[in-house]
Protein backbone atom coordinates (compact mmCIF):
# COMPACT_ATOMS: atom_id res chain seq x y z
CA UNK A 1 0.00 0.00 0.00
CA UNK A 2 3.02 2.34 0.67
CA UNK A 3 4.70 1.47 -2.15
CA UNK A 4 1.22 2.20 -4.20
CA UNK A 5 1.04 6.16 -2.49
CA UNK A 6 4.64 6.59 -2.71
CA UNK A 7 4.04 5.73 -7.07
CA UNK A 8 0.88 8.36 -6.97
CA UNK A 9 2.67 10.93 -5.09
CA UNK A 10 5.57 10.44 -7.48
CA UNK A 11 2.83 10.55 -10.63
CA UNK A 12 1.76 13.43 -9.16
CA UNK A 13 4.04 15.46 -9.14
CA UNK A 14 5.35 14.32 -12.50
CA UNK A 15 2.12 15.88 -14.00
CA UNK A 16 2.62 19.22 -11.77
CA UNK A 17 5.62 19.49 -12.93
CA UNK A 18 4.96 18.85 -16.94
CA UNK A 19 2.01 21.17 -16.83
CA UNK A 20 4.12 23.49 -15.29
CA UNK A 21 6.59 23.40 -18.01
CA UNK A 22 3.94 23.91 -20.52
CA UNK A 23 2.44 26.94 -18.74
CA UNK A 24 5.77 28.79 -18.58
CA UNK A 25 6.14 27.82 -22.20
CA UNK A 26 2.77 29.41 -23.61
CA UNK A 27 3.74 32.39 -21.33
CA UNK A 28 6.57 33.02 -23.03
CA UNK A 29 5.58 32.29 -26.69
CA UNK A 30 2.48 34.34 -26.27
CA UNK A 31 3.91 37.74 -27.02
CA UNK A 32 5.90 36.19 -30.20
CA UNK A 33 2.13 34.96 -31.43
CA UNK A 34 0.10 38.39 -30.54
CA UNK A 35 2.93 40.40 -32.51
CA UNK A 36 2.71 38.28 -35.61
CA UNK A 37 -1.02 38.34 -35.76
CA UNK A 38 -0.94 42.52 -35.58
CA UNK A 39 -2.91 44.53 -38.25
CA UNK A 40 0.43 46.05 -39.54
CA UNK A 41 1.71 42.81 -40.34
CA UNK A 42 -1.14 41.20 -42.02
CA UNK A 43 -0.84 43.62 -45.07
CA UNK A 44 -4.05 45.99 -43.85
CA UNK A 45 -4.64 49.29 -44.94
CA UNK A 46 -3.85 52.72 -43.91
CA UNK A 47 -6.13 55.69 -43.16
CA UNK A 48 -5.39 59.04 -41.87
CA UNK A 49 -7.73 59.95 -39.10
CA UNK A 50 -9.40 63.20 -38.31
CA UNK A 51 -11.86 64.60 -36.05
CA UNK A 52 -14.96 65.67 -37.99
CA UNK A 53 -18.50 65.95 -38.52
CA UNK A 54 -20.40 62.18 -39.60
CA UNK A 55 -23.00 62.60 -41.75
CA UNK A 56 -25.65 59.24 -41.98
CA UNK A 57 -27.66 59.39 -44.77
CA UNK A 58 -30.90 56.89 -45.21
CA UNK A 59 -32.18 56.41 -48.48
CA UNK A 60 -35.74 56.11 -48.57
CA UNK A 61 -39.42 56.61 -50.42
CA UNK A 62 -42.52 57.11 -48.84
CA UNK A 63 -45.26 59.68 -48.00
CA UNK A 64 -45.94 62.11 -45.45
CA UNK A 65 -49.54 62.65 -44.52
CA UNK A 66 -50.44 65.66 -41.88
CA UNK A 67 -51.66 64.67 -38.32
CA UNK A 68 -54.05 67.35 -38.88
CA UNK A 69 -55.60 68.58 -42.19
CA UNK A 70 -58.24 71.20 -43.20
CA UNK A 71 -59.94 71.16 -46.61
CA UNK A 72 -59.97 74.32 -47.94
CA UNK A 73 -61.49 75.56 -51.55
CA UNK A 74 -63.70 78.22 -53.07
CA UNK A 75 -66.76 79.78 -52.05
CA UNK A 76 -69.91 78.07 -52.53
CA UNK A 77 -71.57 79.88 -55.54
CA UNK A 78 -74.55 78.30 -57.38
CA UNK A 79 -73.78 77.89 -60.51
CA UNK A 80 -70.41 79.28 -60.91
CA UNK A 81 -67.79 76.24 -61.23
CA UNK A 82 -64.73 78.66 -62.66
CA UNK A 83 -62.96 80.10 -59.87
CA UNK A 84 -59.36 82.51 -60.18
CA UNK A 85 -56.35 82.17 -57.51
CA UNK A 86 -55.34 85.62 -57.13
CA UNK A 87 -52.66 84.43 -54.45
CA UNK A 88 -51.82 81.05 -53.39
CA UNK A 89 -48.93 80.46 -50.79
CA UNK A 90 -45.59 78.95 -51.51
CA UNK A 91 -45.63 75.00 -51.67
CA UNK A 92 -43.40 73.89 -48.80
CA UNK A 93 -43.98 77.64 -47.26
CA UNK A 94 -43.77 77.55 -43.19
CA UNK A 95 -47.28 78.58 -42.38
CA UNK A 96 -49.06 79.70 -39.01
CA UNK A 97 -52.88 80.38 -37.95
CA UNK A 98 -53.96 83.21 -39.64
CA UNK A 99 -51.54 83.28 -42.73
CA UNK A 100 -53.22 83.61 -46.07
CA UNK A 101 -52.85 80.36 -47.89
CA UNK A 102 -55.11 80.96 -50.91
CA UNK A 103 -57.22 83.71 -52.43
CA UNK A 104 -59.65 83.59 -55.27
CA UNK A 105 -60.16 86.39 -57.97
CA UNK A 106 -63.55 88.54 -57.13
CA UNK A 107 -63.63 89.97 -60.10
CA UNK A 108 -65.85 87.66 -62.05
C-alpha cells in the first residue's frame, strides 16, 4: 500500500511538474504569437484619421400625410364652377394660424 502512495505521489508530481513546463512555455511564446497576428503585419490598410462631422444618410421613399388637415377651396356659388387664384402660398412655405394660404379672384 506504501509502495502504491509513494508511485501516486511520485505521478503526481510528475504531472505538476509537466504542466508546469507547458504553462511557462505558452507564457513566453504568447507575445511572439500576438505580434505576428498585428494589423500592420497582415498587409491591412492605412487611413489618416481626423476629427470631424459624420453625416448618416438613409435612403428612402414614402409619404408624409399631416396629423391634422383642413380642406380648404372656393366659395360656394350656385352655378359658378370657374374660380381665379389671385394668391396662393408657396408650396413647402412655413405657415401659421392666420396666414393667407389661398385667395380667389372677385372679379368675375
Amino acid at each position: 500500500m506504501r509502495r502504491y502512495i509513494r508511485m501516486l505521489i511520485r505521478q503526481r508530481a510528475f504531472w505538476m511538474i509537466l504542466g508546469g513546463i507547458i504553462a511557462v512555455v505558452v507564457a513566453a511564446l504568447w507575445p511572439v504569437h500576438r505580434s505576428s497576428t498585428d494589423v500592420s503585419h497582415r498587409g491591412g490598410y492605412d487611413a489618416i484619421v481626423r476629427r470631424g462631422d459624420l453625416s448618416v444618410e438613409i435612403p428612402a421613399t414614402g409619404s408624409l400625410v399631416a396629423s391634422r388637415a383642413v380642406d380648404i377651396g372656393p366659395p360656394s356659388v350656385e352655378g359658378l364652377w370657374d374660380f381665379k387664384i389671385a394668391r396662393l402660398a408657396d408650396e413647402g412655405a412655413q405657415v401659421k394660424p392666420g396666414d393667407l394660404l389661398i385667395e380667389f379672384d372677385g372679379q368675375e
